[in-house]
Amino acid sequence: MIFIIPIILILIGYAKYDFPQKKNKGDFLWGVIYVVLVLIIGLRYKVGGDTYNYMTYFQWIPEIRYWQPFDSSSFEPGFSFITSVIKTLTDNIYIYQTIISAVMTIMLMDFINRHTEYRFLALLVVYVAVYPYFSTEIVRESLAVCGLLVSYDYLKDKKYLQYFIVCLLLTTIHSSAVVTFLFPIIRHLKFDKRMLIYGLSVVFLGFFMPRFMDVLAHKFFVFEKLLRYSSQGYVGYLWCGFRFLYFSLLPILVLLICKNNYKLTCQFEGIICFQILLGLGLWFVPIVFQRLINYTIVFYIVSMVQMLGTVMRDPDYWKHFNRQVVNARIGVAKMIIWLTLLAHSSYYIHLNFYKMYIPYHSVFNPIEVPERENFVAGNE
């Protein structure tokens, strides 16, 4: 199956190059993986639920000379402008998908490359956890998410004007990017006793959130489609439970072990704390809070991998402990990695979401899968 090819290449990179002393090696393989990912996503044929919508939208949207900021599609003007520009250059849907995939993937891989010494392991977890979802289901939002990733250094370097300009542009691609305006505040959260207070506050406010969403839905069009998501009954407690496990409980475990016990530096601690709180919120307004977690999940994975990678592969870290302690901590780190991969893989199994991706078909064999057609249409 074609989705296995990137995993094999990434594992080769992890085995050969994911060591602190080899951080700058493996660039050729890194580039090969980039090309493979872009082509798999760019040349897909009706793989992923929202792919159907984007294919229809690209066929419908006019060239740039006829472009209007607000059209009947309800897509944000920034994304419609980008699509219209590409439509002016070509009316080939596969070129369009490839361009979008290339832009999204290079921003994602650049962020990983700049923020961890263990880039192949981080890419493996990102690939399993969110890459198919980001690249085929939430294309507009994933562009906004990746835009946040590449602009985060503005915030880190206290270049607030540049950062907020980017945030404003990102909201024209997907309205959920409004959450990026909160990052200057949430990045200062700490995993300490105050998190208990924050968590209890989220739970308390959560009981009022569905009613609040109901009021907003009747006043603002943008909230109308969120009305049906205002209770966990829509998606089920099992759906919320799985996501609470890998969005909140696993990050809590990672912070307790790596930061509090192993005394490792957590570079995106505040953002991870925010994700934990959002995980609590999805019990009350599931889809809304999960969509916001899209903006934090890559920060969490990269930070987690940097800490666990240090435990597993950094000789400078090992020399502070005897061999028994090192082996025990390596075992714990590997367990957390496996738990993370298995937990996020449940996304594709639960509710049969795997049907949106398997079997894979491309421009070279454009076959419609009746089972997928029915699944996307909601007939299953």
PDB file of C-alpha atoms in Angstrom, residues 12-200:
ATOM      1  CA  ILE A  12      15.466   4.379   7.407  1.00  0.00           C
ATOM      2  CA  GLY A  13      16.212   8.012   8.214  1.00  0.00           C
ATOM      3  CA  TYR A  14      15.528   7.437  11.896  1.00  0.00           C
ATOM      4  CA  ALA A  15      17.834   4.425  12.028  1.00  0.00           C
ATOM      5  CA  LYS A  16      20.710   6.170  10.210  1.00  0.00           C
ATOM      6  CA  TYR A  17      20.533   9.862  11.046  1.00  0.00           C
ATOM      7  CA  ASP A  18      18.451  10.595  14.155  1.00  0.00           C
ATOM      8  CA  PHE A  19      21.392  11.166  16.473  1.00  0.00           C
ATOM      9  CA  PRO A  20      22.498  14.567  17.870  1.00  0.00           C
ATOM     10  CA  GLN A  21      25.907  14.227  16.225  1.00  0.00           C
ATOM     11  CA  LYS A  22      24.268  13.531  12.847  1.00  0.00           C
ATOM     12  CA  LYS A  23      21.698  16.322  12.882  1.00  0.00           C
ATOM     13  CA  ASN A  24      22.866  17.853   9.599  1.00  0.00           C
ATOM     14  CA  LYS A  25      23.105  14.546   7.754  1.00  0.00           C
ATOM     15  CA  GLY A  26      20.361  12.799   5.813  1.00  0.00           C
ATOM     16  CA  ASP A  27      19.264  15.889   3.857  1.00  0.00           C
ATOM     17  CA  PHE A  28      18.994  13.950   0.601  1.00  0.00           C
ATOM     18  CA  LEU A  29      16.674  11.353   2.153  1.00  0.00           C
ATOM     19  CA  TRP A  30      14.710  14.176   3.800  1.00  0.00           C
ATOM     20  CA  GLY A  31      14.199  15.698   0.357  1.00  0.00           C
ATOM     21  CA  VAL A  32      13.170  12.363  -1.155  1.00  0.00           C
ATOM     22  CA  ILE A  33      10.551  11.928   1.573  1.00  0.00           C
ATOM     23  CA  TYR A  34       9.241  15.421   0.834  1.00  0.00           C
ATOM     24  CA  VAL A  35       8.817  14.630  -2.860  1.00  0.00           C
ATOM     25  CA  VAL A  36       7.134  11.298  -2.100  1.00  0.00           C
ATOM     26  CA  LEU A  37       4.654  12.902   0.300  1.00  0.00           C
ATOM     27  CA  VAL A  38       3.815  15.714  -2.123  1.00  0.00           C
ATOM     28  CA  LEU A  39       3.219  13.314  -5.014  1.00  0.00           C
ATOM     29  CA  ILE A  40       1.092  10.890  -2.972  1.00  0.00           C
ATOM     30  CA  ILE A  41      -1.214  13.698  -1.888  1.00  0.00           C
ATOM     31  CA  GLY A  42      -1.025  15.798  -5.034  1.00  0.00           C
ATOM     32  CA  LEU A  43      -1.827  12.989  -7.457  1.00  0.00           C
ATOM     33  CA  ARG A  44      -4.589  11.374  -5.365  1.00  0.00           C
ATOM     34  CA  TYR A  45      -7.981  10.696  -6.885  1.00  0.00           C
ATOM     35  CA  LYS A  46     -10.880  11.071  -4.456  1.00  0.00           C
ATOM     36  CA  VAL A  47      -8.838  10.026  -1.442  1.00  0.00           C
ATOM     37  CA  GLY A  48     -10.047  11.768   1.705  1.00  0.00           C
ATOM     38  CA  GLY A  49     -13.549  12.969   2.441  1.00  0.00           C
ATOM     39  CA  ASP A  50     -13.104  16.693   1.830  1.00  0.00           C
ATOM     40  CA  THR A  51     -11.115  16.003  -1.330  1.00  0.00           C
ATOM     41  CA  TYR A  52     -14.489  15.673  -3.052  1.00  0.00           C
ATOM     42  CA  ASN A  53     -15.415  19.207  -1.973  1.00  0.00           C
ATOM     43  CA  TYR A  54     -12.111  20.708  -3.071  1.00  0.00           C
ATOM     44  CA  MET A  55     -12.283  18.994  -6.456  1.00  0.00           C
ATOM     45  CA  THR A  56     -15.759  20.423  -7.012  1.00  0.00           C
ATOM     46  CA  TYR A  57     -14.688  23.845  -5.751  1.00  0.00           C
ATOM     47  CA  PHE A  58     -11.691  23.999  -8.106  1.00  0.00           C
ATOM     48  CA  GLN A  59     -13.899  23.135 -11.066  1.00  0.00           C
ATOM     49  CA  TRP A  60     -16.364  25.853 -10.062  1.00  0.00           C
ATOM     50  CA  ILE A  61     -14.117  28.779  -9.098  1.00  0.00           C
ATOM     51  CA  PRO A  62     -13.391  31.337 -11.867  1.00  0.00           C
ATOM     52  CA  GLU A  63     -10.044  32.679 -12.993  1.00  0.00           C
ATOM     53  CA  ILE A  64      -8.528  35.620 -11.141  1.00  0.00           C
ATOM     54  CA  ARG A  65     -10.022  38.275 -13.419  1.00  0.00           C
ATOM     55  CA  TYR A  66     -13.496  37.162 -12.308  1.00  0.00           C
ATOM     56  CA  TRP A  67     -12.562  36.501  -8.682  1.00  0.00           C
ATOM     57  CA  GLN A  68     -14.741  37.939  -5.923  1.00  0.00           C
ATOM     58  CA  PRO A  69     -13.670  38.028  -2.256  1.00  0.00           C
ATOM     59  CA  PHE A  70     -16.963  36.583  -1.069  1.00  0.00           C
ATOM     60  CA  ASP A  71     -18.793  33.977  -3.079  1.00  0.00           C
ATOM     61  CA  SER A  72     -21.507  31.392  -2.523  1.00  0.00           C
ATOM     62  CA  SER A  73     -18.991  28.747  -1.398  1.00  0.00           C
ATOM     63  CA  SER A  74     -18.540  30.395   2.042  1.00  0.00           C
ATOM     64  CA  PHE A  75     -14.789  29.726   1.732  1.00  0.00           C
ATOM     65  CA  GLU A  76     -12.580  32.454   3.150  1.00  0.00           C
ATOM     66  CA  PRO A  77     -11.362  35.068   0.624  1.00  0.00           C
ATOM     67  CA  GLY A  78      -7.666  34.300   1.112  1.00  0.00           C
ATOM     68  CA  PHE A  79      -8.094  30.670   0.165  1.00  0.00           C
ATOM     69  CA  SER A  80     -10.431  31.458  -2.721  1.00  0.00           C
ATOM     70  CA  PHE A  81      -7.873  33.984  -4.019  1.00  0.00           C
ATOM     71  CA  ILE A  82      -5.082  31.383  -3.909  1.00  0.00           C
ATOM     72  CA  THR A  83      -7.297  28.866  -5.674  1.00  0.00           C
ATOM     73  CA  SER A  84      -8.341  31.398  -8.294  1.00  0.00           C
ATOM     74  CA  VAL A  85      -4.711  32.299  -9.030  1.00  0.00           C
ATOM     75  CA  ILE A  86      -3.856  28.628  -9.546  1.00  0.00           C
ATOM     76  CA  LYS A  87      -6.981  28.196 -11.680  1.00  0.00           C
ATOM     77  CA  THR A  88      -5.720  31.040 -13.887  1.00  0.00           C
ATOM     78  CA  LEU A  89      -2.455  29.182 -14.425  1.00  0.00           C
ATOM     79  CA  THR A  90      -3.977  25.730 -14.922  1.00  0.00           C
ATOM     80  CA  ASP A  91      -7.325  23.992 -14.784  1.00  0.00           C
ATOM     81  CA  ASN A  92      -5.714  20.649 -13.926  1.00  0.00           C
ATOM     82  CA  ILE A  93      -6.984  19.489 -10.524  1.00  0.00           C
ATOM     83  CA  TYR A  94      -3.894  17.353  -9.934  1.00  0.00           C
ATOM     84  CA  ILE A  95      -1.531  20.276 -10.435  1.00  0.00           C
ATOM     85  CA  TYR A  96      -3.686  22.269  -8.029  1.00  0.00           C
ATOM     86  CA  GLN A  97      -3.559  19.505  -5.414  1.00  0.00           C
ATOM     87  CA  THR A  98       0.195  19.137  -5.897  1.00  0.00           C
ATOM     88  CA  ILE A  99       0.849  22.858  -5.421  1.00  0.00           C
ATOM     89  CA  ILE A 100      -1.218  22.968  -2.234  1.00  0.00           C
ATOM     90  CA  SER A 101       0.444  19.795  -0.979  1.00  0.00           C
ATOM     91  CA  ALA A 102       3.927  21.122  -1.782  1.00  0.00           C
ATOM     92  CA  VAL A 103       3.347  24.377   0.104  1.00  0.00           C
ATOM     93  CA  MET A 104       1.788  22.713   3.148  1.00  0.00           C
ATOM     94  CA  THR A 105       4.361  19.923   3.378  1.00  0.00           C
ATOM     95  CA  ILE A 106       7.420  22.143   3.033  1.00  0.00           C
ATOM     96  CA  MET A 107       6.190  24.411   5.832  1.00  0.00           C
ATOM     97  CA  LEU A 108       5.475  21.411   8.043  1.00  0.00           C
ATOM     98  CA  MET A 109       8.813  19.706   7.395  1.00  0.00           C
ATOM     99  CA  ASP A 110      10.729  22.976   7.760  1.00  0.00           C
ATOM    100  CA  PHE A 111       9.251  23.504  11.221  1.00  0.00           C
ATOM    101  CA  ILE A 112      10.169  19.966  12.254  1.00  0.00           C
ATOM    102  CA  ASN A 113      13.679  20.354  10.864  1.00  0.00           C
ATOM    103  CA  ARG A 114      14.293  23.588  12.780  1.00  0.00           C
ATOM    104  CA  HIS A 115      12.916  22.527  16.155  1.00  0.00           C
ATOM    105  CA  THR A 116      14.179  19.037  16.882  1.00  0.00           C
ATOM    106  CA  GLU A 117      17.369  17.045  16.494  1.00  0.00           C
ATOM    107  CA  TYR A 118      15.256  13.943  15.859  1.00  0.00           C
ATOM    108  CA  ARG A 119      13.466  15.104  12.747  1.00  0.00           C
ATOM    109  CA  PHE A 120      12.761  11.677  11.253  1.00  0.00           C
ATOM    110  CA  LEU A 121      11.116  10.400  14.436  1.00  0.00           C
ATOM    111  CA  ALA A 122       9.073  13.608  14.680  1.00  0.00           C
ATOM    112  CA  LEU A 123       8.009  13.283  11.043  1.00  0.00           C
ATOM    113  CA  LEU A 124       7.005   9.661  11.651  1.00  0.00           C
ATOM    114  CA  VAL A 125       4.692  10.636  14.516  1.00  0.00           C
ATOM    115  CA  VAL A 126       3.297  13.629  12.606  1.00  0.00           C
ATOM    116  CA  TYR A 127       2.719  11.460   9.543  1.00  0.00           C
ATOM    117  CA  VAL A 128       0.801   8.811  11.477  1.00  0.00           C
ATOM    118  CA  ALA A 129      -1.055  11.274  13.688  1.00  0.00           C
ATOM    119  CA  VAL A 130      -2.212  14.022  11.352  1.00  0.00           C
ATOM    120  CA  TYR A 131      -0.637  14.110   7.884  1.00  0.00           C
ATOM    121  CA  PRO A 132      -3.371  12.337   5.858  1.00  0.00           C
ATOM    122  CA  TYR A 133      -5.994  14.260   7.822  1.00  0.00           C
ATOM    123  CA  PHE A 134      -4.257  17.604   7.320  1.00  0.00           C
ATOM    124  CA  SER A 135      -3.514  17.085   3.646  1.00  0.00           C
ATOM    125  CA  THR A 136      -6.866  15.695   2.455  1.00  0.00           C
ATOM    126  CA  GLU A 137      -9.555  16.614   5.009  1.00  0.00           C
ATOM    127  CA  ILE A 138      -8.851  20.115   6.292  1.00  0.00           C
ATOM    128  CA  VAL A 139      -6.769  21.634   3.508  1.00  0.00           C
ATOM    129  CA  ARG A 140      -7.715  25.240   4.219  1.00  0.00           C
ATOM    130  CA  GLU A 141      -7.181  24.899   7.943  1.00  0.00           C
ATOM    131  CA  SER A 142      -3.932  22.970   7.532  1.00  0.00           C
ATOM    132  CA  LEU A 143      -2.527  25.810   5.428  1.00  0.00           C
ATOM    133  CA  ALA A 144      -3.374  28.163   8.290  1.00  0.00           C
ATOM    134  CA  VAL A 145      -1.833  25.753  10.812  1.00  0.00           C
ATOM    135  CA  CYS A 146       1.386  25.455   8.797  1.00  0.00           C
ATOM    136  CA  GLY A 147       1.436  29.228   8.375  1.00  0.00           C
ATOM    137  CA  LEU A 148       1.436  29.487  12.167  1.00  0.00           C
ATOM    138  CA  LEU A 149       4.313  26.995  12.386  1.00  0.00           C
ATOM    139  CA  VAL A 150       6.611  28.962  10.072  1.00  0.00           C
ATOM    140  CA  SER A 151       5.702  32.317  11.652  1.00  0.00           C
ATOM    141  CA  TYR A 152       6.083  31.174  15.269  1.00  0.00           C
ATOM    142  CA  ASP A 153       9.677  32.408  15.375  1.00  0.00           C
ATOM    143  CA  TYR A 154       8.311  35.946  15.010  1.00  0.00           C
ATOM    144  CA  LEU A 155       6.560  35.406  18.324  1.00  0.00           C
ATOM    145  CA  LYS A 156       9.595  33.727  19.856  1.00  0.00           C
ATOM    146  CA  ASP A 157      11.780  36.686  18.828  1.00  0.00           C
ATOM    147  CA  LYS A 158       9.153  39.171  20.091  1.00  0.00           C
ATOM    148  CA  LYS A 159       8.488  40.526  16.608  1.00  0.00           C
ATOM    149  CA  TYR A 160       4.839  41.003  17.451  1.00  0.00           C
ATOM    150  CA  LEU A 161       3.898  43.250  14.538  1.00  0.00           C
ATOM    151  CA  GLN A 162       5.085  40.717  11.965  1.00  0.00           C
ATOM    152  CA  TYR A 163       3.423  37.906  13.876  1.00  0.00           C
ATOM    153  CA  PHE A 164       0.022  39.587  14.091  1.00  0.00           C
ATOM    154  CA  ILE A 165       0.128  40.552  10.415  1.00  0.00           C
ATOM    155  CA  VAL A 166       0.629  36.873   9.578  1.00  0.00           C
ATOM    156  CA  CYS A 167      -2.204  35.915  11.954  1.00  0.00           C
ATOM    157  CA  LEU A 168      -4.509  38.342  10.183  1.00  0.00           C
ATOM    158  CA  LEU A 169      -3.596  36.839   6.813  1.00  0.00           C
ATOM    159  CA  LEU A 170      -4.153  33.319   8.154  1.00  0.00           C
ATOM    160  CA  THR A 171      -7.726  34.182   9.171  1.00  0.00           C
ATOM    161  CA  THR A 172      -8.436  34.940   5.505  1.00  0.00           C
ATOM    162  CA  ILE A 173      -7.503  31.320   4.731  1.00  0.00           C
ATOM    163  CA  HIS A 174      -9.518  29.743   7.553  1.00  0.00           C
ATOM    164  CA  SER A 175     -11.525  31.562  10.205  1.00  0.00           C
ATOM    165  CA  SER A 176     -10.389  29.178  12.946  1.00  0.00           C
ATOM    166  CA  ALA A 177      -6.959  30.846  12.708  1.00  0.00           C
ATOM    167  CA  VAL A 178      -8.342  33.523  15.026  1.00  0.00           C
ATOM    168  CA  VAL A 179      -6.991  31.277  17.792  1.00  0.00           C
ATOM    169  CA  THR A 180      -3.461  32.235  16.705  1.00  0.00           C
ATOM    170  CA  PHE A 181      -3.997  35.663  18.284  1.00  0.00           C
ATOM    171  CA  LEU A 182      -4.036  33.923  21.681  1.00  0.00           C
ATOM    172  CA  PHE A 183      -0.622  32.300  21.304  1.00  0.00           C
ATOM    173  CA  PRO A 184       1.323  35.266  22.745  1.00  0.00           C
ATOM    174  CA  ILE A 185      -0.587  34.608  25.972  1.00  0.00           C
ATOM    175  CA  ILE A 186      -0.892  30.821  26.061  1.00  0.00           C
ATOM    176  CA  ARG A 187       2.803  30.273  25.313  1.00  0.00           C
ATOM    177  CA  HIS A 188       3.484  31.439  28.880  1.00  0.00           C
ATOM    178  CA  LEU A 189       1.354  28.740  30.526  1.00  0.00           C
ATOM    179  CA  LYS A 190       3.255  26.401  32.855  1.00  0.00           C
ATOM    180  CA  PHE A 191       2.634  22.789  33.788  1.00  0.00           C
ATOM    181  CA  ASP A 192       2.291  23.431  37.508  1.00  0.00           C
ATOM    182  CA  LYS A 193      -0.387  23.484  40.193  1.00  0.00           C
ATOM    183  CA  ARG A 194      -2.239  26.284  38.417  1.00  0.00           C
ATOM    184  CA  MET A 195      -3.113  23.851  35.626  1.00  0.00           C
ATOM    185  CA  LEU A 196      -5.528  22.145  38.022  1.00  0.00           C
ATOM    186  CA  ILE A 197      -7.343  25.441  38.485  1.00  0.00           C
ATOM    187  CA  TYR A 198      -7.395  26.073  34.750  1.00  0.00           C
ATOM    188  CA  GLY A 199      -8.711  22.576  34.113  1.00  0.00           C
ATOM    189  CA  LEU A 200     -11.509  22.890  36.653  1.00  0.00           C
TER     190      LEU A 200
END
